[in-house]
Short mmCIF file of C-alpha atoms in Angstrom, two decimals:
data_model
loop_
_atom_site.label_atom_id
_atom_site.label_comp_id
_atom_site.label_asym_id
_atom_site.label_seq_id
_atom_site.Cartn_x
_atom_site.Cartn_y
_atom_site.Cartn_z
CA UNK P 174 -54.58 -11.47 1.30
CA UNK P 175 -51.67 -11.20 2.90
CA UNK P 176 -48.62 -10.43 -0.22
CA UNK P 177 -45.85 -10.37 2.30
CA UNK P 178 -46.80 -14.04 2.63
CA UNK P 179 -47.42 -14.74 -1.07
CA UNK P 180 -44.00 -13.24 -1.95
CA UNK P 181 -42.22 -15.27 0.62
CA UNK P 182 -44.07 -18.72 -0.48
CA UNK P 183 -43.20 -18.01 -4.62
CA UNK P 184 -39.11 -16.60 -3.94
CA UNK P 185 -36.78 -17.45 -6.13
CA UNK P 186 -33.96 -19.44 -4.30
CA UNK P 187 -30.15 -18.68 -5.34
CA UNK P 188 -29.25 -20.09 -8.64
CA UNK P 189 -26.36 -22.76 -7.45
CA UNK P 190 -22.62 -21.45 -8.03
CA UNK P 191 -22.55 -24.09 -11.23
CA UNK P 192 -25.66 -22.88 -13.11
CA UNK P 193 -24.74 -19.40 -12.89
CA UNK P 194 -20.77 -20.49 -13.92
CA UNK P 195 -22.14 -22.46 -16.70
CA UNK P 196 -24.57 -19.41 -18.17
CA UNK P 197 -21.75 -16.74 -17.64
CA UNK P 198 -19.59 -19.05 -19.61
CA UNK P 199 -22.36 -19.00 -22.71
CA UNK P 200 -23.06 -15.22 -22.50
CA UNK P 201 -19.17 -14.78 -22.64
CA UNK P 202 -19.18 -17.03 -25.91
CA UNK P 203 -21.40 -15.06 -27.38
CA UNK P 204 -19.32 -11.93 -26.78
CA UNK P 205 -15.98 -9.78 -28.14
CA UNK P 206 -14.12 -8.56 -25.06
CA UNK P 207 -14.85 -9.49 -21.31
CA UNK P 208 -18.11 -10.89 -19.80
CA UNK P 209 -18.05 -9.96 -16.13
CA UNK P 210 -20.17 -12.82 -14.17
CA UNK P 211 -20.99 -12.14 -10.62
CA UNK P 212 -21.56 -14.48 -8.12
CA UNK P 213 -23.33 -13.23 -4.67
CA UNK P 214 -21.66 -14.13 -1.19
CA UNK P 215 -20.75 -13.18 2.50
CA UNK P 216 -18.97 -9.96 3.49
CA UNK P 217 -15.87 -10.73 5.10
CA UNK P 218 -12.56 -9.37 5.13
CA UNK P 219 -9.75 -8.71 2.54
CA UNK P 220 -7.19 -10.99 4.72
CA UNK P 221 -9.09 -13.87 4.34
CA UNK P 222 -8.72 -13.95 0.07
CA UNK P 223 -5.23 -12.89 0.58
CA UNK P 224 -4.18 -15.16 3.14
CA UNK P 225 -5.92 -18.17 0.15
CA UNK P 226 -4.02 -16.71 -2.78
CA UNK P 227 -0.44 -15.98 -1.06
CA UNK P 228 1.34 -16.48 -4.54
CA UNK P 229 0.68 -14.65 -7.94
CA UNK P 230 -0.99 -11.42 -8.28
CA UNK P 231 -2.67 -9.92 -5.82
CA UNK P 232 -4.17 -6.00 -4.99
CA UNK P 233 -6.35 -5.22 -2.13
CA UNK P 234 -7.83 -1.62 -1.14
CA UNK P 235 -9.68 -1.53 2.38
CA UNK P 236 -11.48 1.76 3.45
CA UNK P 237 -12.51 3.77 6.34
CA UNK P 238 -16.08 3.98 3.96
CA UNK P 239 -16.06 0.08 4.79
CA UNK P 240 -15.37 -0.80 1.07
CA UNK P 241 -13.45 -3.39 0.24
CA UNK P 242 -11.88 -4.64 -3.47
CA UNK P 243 -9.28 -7.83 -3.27
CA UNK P 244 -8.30 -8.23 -7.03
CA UNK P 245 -6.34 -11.82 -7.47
CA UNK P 246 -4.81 -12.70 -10.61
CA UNK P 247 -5.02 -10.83 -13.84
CA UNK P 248 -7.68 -10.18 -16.67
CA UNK P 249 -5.75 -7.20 -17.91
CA UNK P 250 -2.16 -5.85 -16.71
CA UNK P 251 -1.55 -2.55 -18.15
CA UNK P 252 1.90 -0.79 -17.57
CA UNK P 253 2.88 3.18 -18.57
CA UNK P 254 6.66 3.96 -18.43
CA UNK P 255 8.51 7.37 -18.09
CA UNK P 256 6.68 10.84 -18.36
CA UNK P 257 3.69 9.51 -20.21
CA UNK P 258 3.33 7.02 -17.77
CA UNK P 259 -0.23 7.92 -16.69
CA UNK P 260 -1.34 8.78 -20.50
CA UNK P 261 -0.02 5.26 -21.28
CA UNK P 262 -2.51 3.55 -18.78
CA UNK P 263 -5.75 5.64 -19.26
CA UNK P 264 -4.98 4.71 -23.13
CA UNK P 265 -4.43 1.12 -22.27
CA UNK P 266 -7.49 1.06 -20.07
CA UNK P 267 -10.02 2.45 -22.91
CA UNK P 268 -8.64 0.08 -25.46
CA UNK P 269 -10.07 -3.02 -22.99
CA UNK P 270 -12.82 -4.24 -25.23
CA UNK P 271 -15.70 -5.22 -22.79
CA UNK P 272 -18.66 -7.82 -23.24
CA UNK P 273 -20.71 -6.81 -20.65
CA UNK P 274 -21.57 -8.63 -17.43
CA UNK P 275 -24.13 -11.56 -16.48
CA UNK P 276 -25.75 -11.12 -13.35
CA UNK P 277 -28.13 -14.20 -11.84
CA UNK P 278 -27.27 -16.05 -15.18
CA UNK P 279 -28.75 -13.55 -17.36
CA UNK P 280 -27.36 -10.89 -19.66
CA UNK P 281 -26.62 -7.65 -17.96
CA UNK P 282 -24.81 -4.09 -19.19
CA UNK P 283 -21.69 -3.29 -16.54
CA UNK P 284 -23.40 -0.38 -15.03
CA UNK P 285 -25.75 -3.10 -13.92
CA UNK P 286 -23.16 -4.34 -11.42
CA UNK P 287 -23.46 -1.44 -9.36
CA UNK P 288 -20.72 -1.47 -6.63
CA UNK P 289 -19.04 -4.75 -7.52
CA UNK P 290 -17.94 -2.88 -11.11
CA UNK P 291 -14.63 -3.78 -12.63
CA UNK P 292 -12.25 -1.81 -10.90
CA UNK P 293 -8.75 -1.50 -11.89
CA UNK P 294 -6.16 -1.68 -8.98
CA UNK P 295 -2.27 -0.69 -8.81
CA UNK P 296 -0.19 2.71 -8.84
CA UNK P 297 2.98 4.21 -9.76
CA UNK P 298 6.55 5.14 -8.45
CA UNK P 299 7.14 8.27 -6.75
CA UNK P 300 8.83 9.29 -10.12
CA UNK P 301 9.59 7.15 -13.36
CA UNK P 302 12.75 5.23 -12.43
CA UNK P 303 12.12 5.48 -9.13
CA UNK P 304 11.28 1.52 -8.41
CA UNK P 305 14.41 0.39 -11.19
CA UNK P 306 15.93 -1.03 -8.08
CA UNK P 307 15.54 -3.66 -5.51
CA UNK P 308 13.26 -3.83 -3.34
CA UNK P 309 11.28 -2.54 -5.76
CA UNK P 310 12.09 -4.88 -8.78
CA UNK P 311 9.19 -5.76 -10.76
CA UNK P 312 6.99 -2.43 -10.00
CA UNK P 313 7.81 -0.55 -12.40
CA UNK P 314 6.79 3.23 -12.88
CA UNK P 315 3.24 2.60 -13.12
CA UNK P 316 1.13 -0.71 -12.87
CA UNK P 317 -2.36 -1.81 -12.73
CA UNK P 318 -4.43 -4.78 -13.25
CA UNK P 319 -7.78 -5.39 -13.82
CA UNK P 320 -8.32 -8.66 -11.13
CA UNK P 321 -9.45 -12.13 -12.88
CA UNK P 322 -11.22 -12.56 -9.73
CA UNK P 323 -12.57 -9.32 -8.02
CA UNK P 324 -14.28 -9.68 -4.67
CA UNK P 325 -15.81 -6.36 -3.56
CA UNK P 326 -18.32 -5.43 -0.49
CA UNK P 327 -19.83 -2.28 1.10
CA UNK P 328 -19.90 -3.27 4.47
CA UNK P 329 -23.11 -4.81 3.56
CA UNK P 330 -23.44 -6.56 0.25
CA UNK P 331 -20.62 -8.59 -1.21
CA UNK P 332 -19.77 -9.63 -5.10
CA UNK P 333 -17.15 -11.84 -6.73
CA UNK P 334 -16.77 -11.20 -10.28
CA UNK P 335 -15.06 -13.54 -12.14
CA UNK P 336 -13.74 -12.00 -15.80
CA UNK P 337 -14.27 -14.11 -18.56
CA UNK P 338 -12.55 -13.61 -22.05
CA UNK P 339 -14.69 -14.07 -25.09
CA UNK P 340 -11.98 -14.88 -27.27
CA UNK P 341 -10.69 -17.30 -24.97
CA UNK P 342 -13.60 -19.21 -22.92
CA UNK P 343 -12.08 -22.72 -21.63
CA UNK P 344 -13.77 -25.18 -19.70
CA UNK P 345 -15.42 -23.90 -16.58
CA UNK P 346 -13.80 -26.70 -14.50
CA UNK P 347 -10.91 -24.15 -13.90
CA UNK P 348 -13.05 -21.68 -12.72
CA UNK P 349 -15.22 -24.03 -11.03
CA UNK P 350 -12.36 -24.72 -8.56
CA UNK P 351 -10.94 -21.41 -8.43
CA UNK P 352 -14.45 -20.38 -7.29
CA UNK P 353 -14.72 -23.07 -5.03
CA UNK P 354 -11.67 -22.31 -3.35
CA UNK P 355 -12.97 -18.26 -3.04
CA UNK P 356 -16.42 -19.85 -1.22
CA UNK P 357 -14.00 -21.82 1.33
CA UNK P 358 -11.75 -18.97 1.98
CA UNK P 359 -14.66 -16.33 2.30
CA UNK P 360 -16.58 -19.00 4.91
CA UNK P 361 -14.10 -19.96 7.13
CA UNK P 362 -13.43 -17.37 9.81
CA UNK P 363 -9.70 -15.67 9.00
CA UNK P 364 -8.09 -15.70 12.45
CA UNK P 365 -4.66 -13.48 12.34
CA UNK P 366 -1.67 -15.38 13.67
CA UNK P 367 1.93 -13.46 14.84
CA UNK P 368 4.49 -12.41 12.86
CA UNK P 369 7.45 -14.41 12.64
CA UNK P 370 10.34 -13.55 15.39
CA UNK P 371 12.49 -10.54 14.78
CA UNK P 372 15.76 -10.50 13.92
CA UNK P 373 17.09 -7.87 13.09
CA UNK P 374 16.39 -4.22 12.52
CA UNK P 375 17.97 -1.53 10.82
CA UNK P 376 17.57 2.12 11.11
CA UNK P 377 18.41 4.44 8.89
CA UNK P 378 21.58 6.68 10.35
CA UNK P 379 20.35 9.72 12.61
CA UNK P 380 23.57 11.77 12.25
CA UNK P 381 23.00 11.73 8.14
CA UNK P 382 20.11 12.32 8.53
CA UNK P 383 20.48 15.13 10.55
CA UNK P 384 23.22 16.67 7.92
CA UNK P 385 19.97 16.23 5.11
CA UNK P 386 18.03 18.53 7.33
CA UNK P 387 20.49 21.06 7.51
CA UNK P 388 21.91 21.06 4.05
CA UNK P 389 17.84 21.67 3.04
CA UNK P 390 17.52 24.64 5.96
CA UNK P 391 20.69 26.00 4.28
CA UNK P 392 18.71 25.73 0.92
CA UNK P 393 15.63 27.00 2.03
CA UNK P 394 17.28 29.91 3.30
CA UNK P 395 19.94 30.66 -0.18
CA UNK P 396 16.63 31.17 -1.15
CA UNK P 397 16.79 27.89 -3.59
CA UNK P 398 13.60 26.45 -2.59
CA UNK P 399 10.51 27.09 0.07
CA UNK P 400 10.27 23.10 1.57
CA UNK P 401 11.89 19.18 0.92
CA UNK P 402 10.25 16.52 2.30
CA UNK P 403 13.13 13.91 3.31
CA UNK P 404 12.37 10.34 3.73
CA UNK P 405 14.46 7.79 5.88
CA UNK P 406 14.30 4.09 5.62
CA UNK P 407 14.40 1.09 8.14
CA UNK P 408 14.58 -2.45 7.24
CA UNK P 409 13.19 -5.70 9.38
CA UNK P 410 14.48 -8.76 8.91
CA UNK P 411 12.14 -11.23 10.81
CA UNK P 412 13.07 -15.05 11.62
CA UNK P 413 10.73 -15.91 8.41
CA UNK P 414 8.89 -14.50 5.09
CA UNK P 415 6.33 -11.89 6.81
CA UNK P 416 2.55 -12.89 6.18
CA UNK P 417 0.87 -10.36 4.36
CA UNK P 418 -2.63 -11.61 4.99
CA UNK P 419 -1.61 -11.22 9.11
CA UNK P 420 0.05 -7.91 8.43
CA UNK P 421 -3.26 -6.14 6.41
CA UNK P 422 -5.47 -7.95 9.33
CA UNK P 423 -3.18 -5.95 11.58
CA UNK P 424 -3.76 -2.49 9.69
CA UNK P 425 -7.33 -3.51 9.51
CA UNK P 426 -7.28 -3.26 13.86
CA UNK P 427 -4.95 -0.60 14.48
CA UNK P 428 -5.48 1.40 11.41
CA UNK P 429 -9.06 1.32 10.56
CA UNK P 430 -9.46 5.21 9.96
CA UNK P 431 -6.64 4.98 7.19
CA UNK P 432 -6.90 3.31 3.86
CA UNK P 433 -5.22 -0.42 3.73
CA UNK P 434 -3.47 -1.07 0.43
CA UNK P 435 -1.68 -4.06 -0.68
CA UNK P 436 0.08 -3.69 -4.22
CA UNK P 437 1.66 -7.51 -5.91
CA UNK P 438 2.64 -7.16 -9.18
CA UNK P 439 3.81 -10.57 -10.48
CA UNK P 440 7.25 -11.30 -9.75
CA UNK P 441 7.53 -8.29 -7.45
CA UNK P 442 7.42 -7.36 -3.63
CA UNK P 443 4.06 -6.78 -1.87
CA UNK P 444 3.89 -2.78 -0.87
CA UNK P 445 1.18 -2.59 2.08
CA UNK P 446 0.38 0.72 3.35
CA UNK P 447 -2.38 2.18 6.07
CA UNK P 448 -2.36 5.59 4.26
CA UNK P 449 -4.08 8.28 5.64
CA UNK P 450 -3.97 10.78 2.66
CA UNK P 451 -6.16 10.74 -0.24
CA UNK P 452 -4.46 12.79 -3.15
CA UNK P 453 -8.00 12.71 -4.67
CA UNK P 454 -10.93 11.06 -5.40
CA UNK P 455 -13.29 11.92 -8.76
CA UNK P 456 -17.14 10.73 -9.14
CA UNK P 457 -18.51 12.03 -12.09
CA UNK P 458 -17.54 15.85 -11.76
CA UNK P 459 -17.22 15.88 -7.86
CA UNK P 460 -13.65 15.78 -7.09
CA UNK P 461 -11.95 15.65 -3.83
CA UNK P 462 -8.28 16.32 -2.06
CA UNK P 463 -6.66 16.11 1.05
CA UNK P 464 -4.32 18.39 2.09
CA UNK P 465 -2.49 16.60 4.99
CA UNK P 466 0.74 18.53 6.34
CA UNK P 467 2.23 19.56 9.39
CA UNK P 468 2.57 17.02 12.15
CA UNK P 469 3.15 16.48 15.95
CA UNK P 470 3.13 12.79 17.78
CA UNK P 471 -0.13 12.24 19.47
CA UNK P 472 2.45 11.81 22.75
CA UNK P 473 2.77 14.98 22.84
CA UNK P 474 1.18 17.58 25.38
CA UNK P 475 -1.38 19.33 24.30
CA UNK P 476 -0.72 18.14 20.98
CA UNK P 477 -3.99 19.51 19.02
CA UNK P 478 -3.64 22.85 20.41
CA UNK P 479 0.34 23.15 19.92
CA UNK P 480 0.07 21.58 16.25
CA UNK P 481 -2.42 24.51 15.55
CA UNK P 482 -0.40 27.32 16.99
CA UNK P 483 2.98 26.31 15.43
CA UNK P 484 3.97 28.54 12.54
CA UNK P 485 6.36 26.00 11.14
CA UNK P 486 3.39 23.62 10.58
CA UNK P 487 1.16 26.38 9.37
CA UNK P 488 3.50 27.55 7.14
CA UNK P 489 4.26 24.04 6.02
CA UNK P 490 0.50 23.22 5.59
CA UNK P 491 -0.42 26.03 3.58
CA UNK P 492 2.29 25.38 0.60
CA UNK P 493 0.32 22.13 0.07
CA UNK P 494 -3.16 23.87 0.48
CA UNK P 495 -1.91 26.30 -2.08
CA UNK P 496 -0.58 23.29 -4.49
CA UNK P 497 -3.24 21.59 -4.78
CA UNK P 498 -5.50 24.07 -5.06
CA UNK P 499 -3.89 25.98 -7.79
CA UNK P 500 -3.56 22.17 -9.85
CA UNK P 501 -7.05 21.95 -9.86
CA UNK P 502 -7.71 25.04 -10.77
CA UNK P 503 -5.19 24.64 -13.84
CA UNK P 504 -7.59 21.21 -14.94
CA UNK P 505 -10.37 23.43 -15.13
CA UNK P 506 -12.23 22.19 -11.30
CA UNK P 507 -14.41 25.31 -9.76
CA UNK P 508 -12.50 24.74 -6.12
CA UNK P 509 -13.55 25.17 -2.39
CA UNK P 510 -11.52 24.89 0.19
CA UNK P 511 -12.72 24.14 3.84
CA UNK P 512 -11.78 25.05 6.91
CA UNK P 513 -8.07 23.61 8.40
CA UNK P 514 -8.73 21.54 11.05
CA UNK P 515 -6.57 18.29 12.73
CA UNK P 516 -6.21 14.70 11.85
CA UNK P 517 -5.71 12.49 14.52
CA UNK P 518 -4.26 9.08 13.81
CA UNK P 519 -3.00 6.26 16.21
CA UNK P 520 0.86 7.71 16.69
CA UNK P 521 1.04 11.54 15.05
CA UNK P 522 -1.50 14.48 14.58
CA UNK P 523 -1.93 16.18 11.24
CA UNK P 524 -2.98 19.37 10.14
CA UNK P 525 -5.85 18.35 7.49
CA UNK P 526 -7.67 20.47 4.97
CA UNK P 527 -10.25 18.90 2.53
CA UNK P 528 -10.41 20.10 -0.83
CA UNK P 529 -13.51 19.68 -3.00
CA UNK P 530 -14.48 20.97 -6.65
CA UNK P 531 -16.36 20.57 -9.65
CA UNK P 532 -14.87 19.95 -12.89
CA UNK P 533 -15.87 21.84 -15.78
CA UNK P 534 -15.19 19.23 -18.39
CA UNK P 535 -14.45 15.50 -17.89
CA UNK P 536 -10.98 14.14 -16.85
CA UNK P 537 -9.50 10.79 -15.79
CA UNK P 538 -8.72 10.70 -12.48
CA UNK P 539 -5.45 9.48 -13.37
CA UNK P 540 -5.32 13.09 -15.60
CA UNK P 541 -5.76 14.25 -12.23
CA UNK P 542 -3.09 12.04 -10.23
CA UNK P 543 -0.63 13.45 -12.98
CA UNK P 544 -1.41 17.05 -12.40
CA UNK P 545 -1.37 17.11 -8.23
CA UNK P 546 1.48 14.45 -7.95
CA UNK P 547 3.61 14.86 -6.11
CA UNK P 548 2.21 17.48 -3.71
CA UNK P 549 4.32 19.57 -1.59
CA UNK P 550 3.28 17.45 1.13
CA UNK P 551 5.34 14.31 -0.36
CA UNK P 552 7.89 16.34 -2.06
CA UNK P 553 8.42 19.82 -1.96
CA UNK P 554 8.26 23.17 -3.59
CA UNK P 555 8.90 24.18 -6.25
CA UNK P 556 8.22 20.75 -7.41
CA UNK P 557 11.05 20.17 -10.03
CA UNK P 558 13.77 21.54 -8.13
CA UNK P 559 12.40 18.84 -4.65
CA UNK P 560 11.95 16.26 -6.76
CA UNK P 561 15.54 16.00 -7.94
CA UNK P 562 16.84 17.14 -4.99
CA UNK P 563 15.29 13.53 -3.54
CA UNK P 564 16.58 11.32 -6.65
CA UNK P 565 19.78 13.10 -6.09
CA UNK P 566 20.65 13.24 -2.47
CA UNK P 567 18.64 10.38 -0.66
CA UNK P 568 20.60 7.36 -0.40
CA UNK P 569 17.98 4.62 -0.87
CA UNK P 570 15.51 5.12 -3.78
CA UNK P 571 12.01 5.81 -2.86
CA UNK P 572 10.24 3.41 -5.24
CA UNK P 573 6.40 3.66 -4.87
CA UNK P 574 6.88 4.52 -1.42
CA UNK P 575 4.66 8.20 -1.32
CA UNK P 576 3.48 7.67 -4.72
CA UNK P 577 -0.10 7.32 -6.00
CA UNK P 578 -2.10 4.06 -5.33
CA UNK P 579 -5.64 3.24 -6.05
CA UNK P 580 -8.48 2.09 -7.98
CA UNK P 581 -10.22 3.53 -11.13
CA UNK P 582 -13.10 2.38 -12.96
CA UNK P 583 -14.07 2.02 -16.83
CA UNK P 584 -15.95 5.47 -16.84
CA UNK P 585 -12.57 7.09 -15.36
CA UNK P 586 -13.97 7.54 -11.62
CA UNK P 587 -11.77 6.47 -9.12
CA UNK P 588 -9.57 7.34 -5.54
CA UNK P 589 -5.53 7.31 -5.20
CA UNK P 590 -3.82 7.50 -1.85
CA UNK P 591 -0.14 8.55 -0.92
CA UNK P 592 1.55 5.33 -0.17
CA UNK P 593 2.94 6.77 2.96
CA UNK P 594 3.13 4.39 6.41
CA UNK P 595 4.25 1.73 4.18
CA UNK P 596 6.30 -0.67 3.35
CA UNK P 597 7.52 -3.44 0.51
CA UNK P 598 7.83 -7.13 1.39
CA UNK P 599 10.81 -9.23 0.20
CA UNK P 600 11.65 -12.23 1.50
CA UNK P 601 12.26 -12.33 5.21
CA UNK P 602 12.63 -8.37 4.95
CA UNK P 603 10.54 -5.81 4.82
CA UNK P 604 12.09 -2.06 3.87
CA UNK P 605 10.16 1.03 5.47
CA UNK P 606 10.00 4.36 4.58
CA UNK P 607 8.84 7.68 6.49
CA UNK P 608 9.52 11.08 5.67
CA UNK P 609 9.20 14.74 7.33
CA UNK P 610 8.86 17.83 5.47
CA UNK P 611 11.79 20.36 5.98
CA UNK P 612 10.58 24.10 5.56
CA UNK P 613 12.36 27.23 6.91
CA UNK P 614 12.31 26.85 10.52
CA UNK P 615 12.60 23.06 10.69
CA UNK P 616 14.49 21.35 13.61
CA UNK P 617 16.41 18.39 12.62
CA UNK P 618 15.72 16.35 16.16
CA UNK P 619 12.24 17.08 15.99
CA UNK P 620 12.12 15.80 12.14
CA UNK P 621 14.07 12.83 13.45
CA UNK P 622 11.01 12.18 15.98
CA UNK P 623 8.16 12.73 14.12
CA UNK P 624 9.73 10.00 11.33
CA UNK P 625 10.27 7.69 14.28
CA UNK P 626 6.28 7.87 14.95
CA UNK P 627 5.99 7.54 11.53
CA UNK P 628 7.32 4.10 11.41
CA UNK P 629 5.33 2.63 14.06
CA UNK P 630 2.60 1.93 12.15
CA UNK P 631 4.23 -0.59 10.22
CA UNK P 632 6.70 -1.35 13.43
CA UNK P 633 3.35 -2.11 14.98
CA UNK P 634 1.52 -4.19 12.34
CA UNK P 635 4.51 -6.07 12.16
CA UNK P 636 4.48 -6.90 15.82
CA UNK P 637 8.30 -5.38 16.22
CA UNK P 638 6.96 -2.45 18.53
CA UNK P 639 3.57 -2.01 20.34
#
């Protein structure tokens, strides 16, 4: 007999969108906490949720791995404030009292859902008070939500999870639309329009600039401090509001080797970023760090082999290295560090060093975040005296712009990048940030240039350069 042909003739066809709605709805009923009830569909990408939920909460995280999570609205919003801000969330996050999950209309644990596991999504400023200000009103000094609707695929299989309280279940008609307005989004083909027209654009000042590089030589060499990463700002106004959905689809062409982020806490801006670093990444005990420092535009000749003979970037490179390192080492992770080789991205080459490790006894990866950031690859060494140096001297407050954002999951496993070639979305404007890190050595023109590369990645995405 032929059982490839039996099994064919007796499959199970899909249980329709409203049965499985309907028996989510009862297992939630029948549950404290959140029921997690997943729905099977198409792999497509993050633009085309974002571009059918433009209003209300939204987080999106795109990787090089080809995994996707688009988080839209809000189960859970959990917020830390000041120096406990991190302690605050990963208490927060444990207190979520969880149901379970119902997968094909049946009862399931959460480990059950496998990739498509409630993930929460968000990040925090560069330092508490950091994002007081406009344009970052609204962020806060750390944020994260765990998505009513999550969406997630691998590049092969694809989940949307709706979360359903127990204490709360309504009428499924809500949901029913919701989810029929997901199905329509996710089938119809997202084709990425233009931005709007520009209209005007704003560089930060080159001349003060210049004086911020010197003043932090003049530092370096009193002896204050060994490096200062400087950041320098540039605002677009375009002709209309920006589209976000267009802009990530953008990142998602030009930018594919970075990780594309999109951070919407209600009543807020939209941060997007096509980050290339990853601060660090824990599953289970395996944890892993980038160290990504020293940097030459890709214009350059002979840029690989001039990047690896400069001392400047060496020197530069191997504070971070060192950094990072010795913070892991402090939270107890058995470290190895690989060889230094070079990152090449679409306008700048990086010196890059992965970092891996195993940790001796079980941490959050947001313990983690807290220990590494910020690295002397976003701030400076040593990391008190850079740190106010920044909140003192720059003119324009950095907000989340370099600070940690990511996912992390209920067991504590997660990945945060360095919001760097970003930007926040506010109206017609969008305000970009791009730094250079200043160690002994450091020429203030070349700085200048290798923040100008910097910013064309968002320039770019934003159709205002090529």
């Amino acid at each position: 007999m032929n059982t490839e042909a039996v099994a064919r003739t007796i499959a199970i066809p899909p249980m329709p969108d409203s049965a499985l709605l309907d028996r989510g709805l009862a297992i939630a009923a029948r549950t404290r906490g959140l029921t997690f009830v997943a729905f099977p569909t198409e792999v497509a990408p993050a633009a085309a949720l974002v571009d059918a939920w433009r209003d209300g909460t939204l987080a999106s995280w795109s990787g090089p791995d080809g995994m996707v999570v688009v988080g839209i609205g809000a189960a859970r919003e959990l917020r830390g404030r000041g120096a406990a801000r991190f302690d605050e969330v990963v208490a927060a996050a444990r207190a979520i009292a969880i149901g379970g999950a119902a997968i094909d209309g049946m009862p399931a644990p959460i480990a059950a859902l496998g990739f498509a596991r409630p993930r929460l999504l968000g990040g925090a400023a560069f330092a508490p008070g950091a994002a007081d200000a406009a344009p970052w009103t609204g962020f806060g000094d750390a944020w994260f939500v765990l998505p009513r609707w999550t969406y997630t695929h691998d590049g092969q299989r694809a989940q949307l999870v709706l979360a359903i309280d127990g204490a709360n279940v309504v009428d499924g008609a809500r949901w029913s639309d919701e989810l029929a307005r997901h199905r329509a989004a996710l089938a119809q083909r997202f084709s990425p329009h233009a931005q709007p027209a520009l209209r005007e654009m704003a560089v930060a000042d080159p001349e003060t600039w210049r004086g911020q590089v010197d003043a932090i030589v003049g530092a370096i060499g009193d002896g204050t401090c060994s490096k200062i990463v400087a950041a320098r700002t540039c605002t677009v106004e375009l002709a209309e509001a920006p589209r976000v959905a267009d802009l990530l689809a953008a990142l998602d062409a030009r930018h594919a080797e970075c990780v594309r982020v999109l951070i919407s806490p209600p009543g807020a801006g939209r941060l997007v970023a096509a980050t290339p670093e990853r601060l660090v990444k824990r599953t289970g005990a395996i944890v892993e760090c980038d160290a990504l420092a020293g940097t030459i535009a890709t214009s350059a000749a002979d840029g690989d082999a001039t990047l690896r003979a400069s001392d400047k970037d060496r020197r530069e490179h191997a504070l971070v290295v060192s950094a990072i390192a010795t913070a892991l080492a402090d939270a107890e992770v058995d470290v190895e560090i690989a060889e230094t080789g070079v990152r090449a991205l679409r306008h700048v080459l990086h010196l890059h060093t992965p970092i891996k490790g195993t940790l001796a006894t079980p941490r959050h990866v947001l313990e983690l975040v807290a220990r590494l950031h910020p690295t002397p690859a976003v701030g400076g060494t040593p990391t008190a005296l850079a740190t106010a140096w920044i909140a003192d001297r720059e003119p324009v407050s950095r907000g989340w712009y370099a600070a940690p954002v990511g996912w992390f999951d209920l067991d504590g496993d997660g990945e945060f990048r360095v919001a760097l070639r970003s930007g926040v979305l506010v109206g017609t404007q969008a305000y970009l940030w791009a730094g250079a890190g200043i160690v002994a050595g450091s020429d203030p023109d070349r700085e200048l240039a290798e923040t100008d590369a910097k910013f064309r990645a968002m320039l770019g995405a934003l159709g205002v350069v090529g």
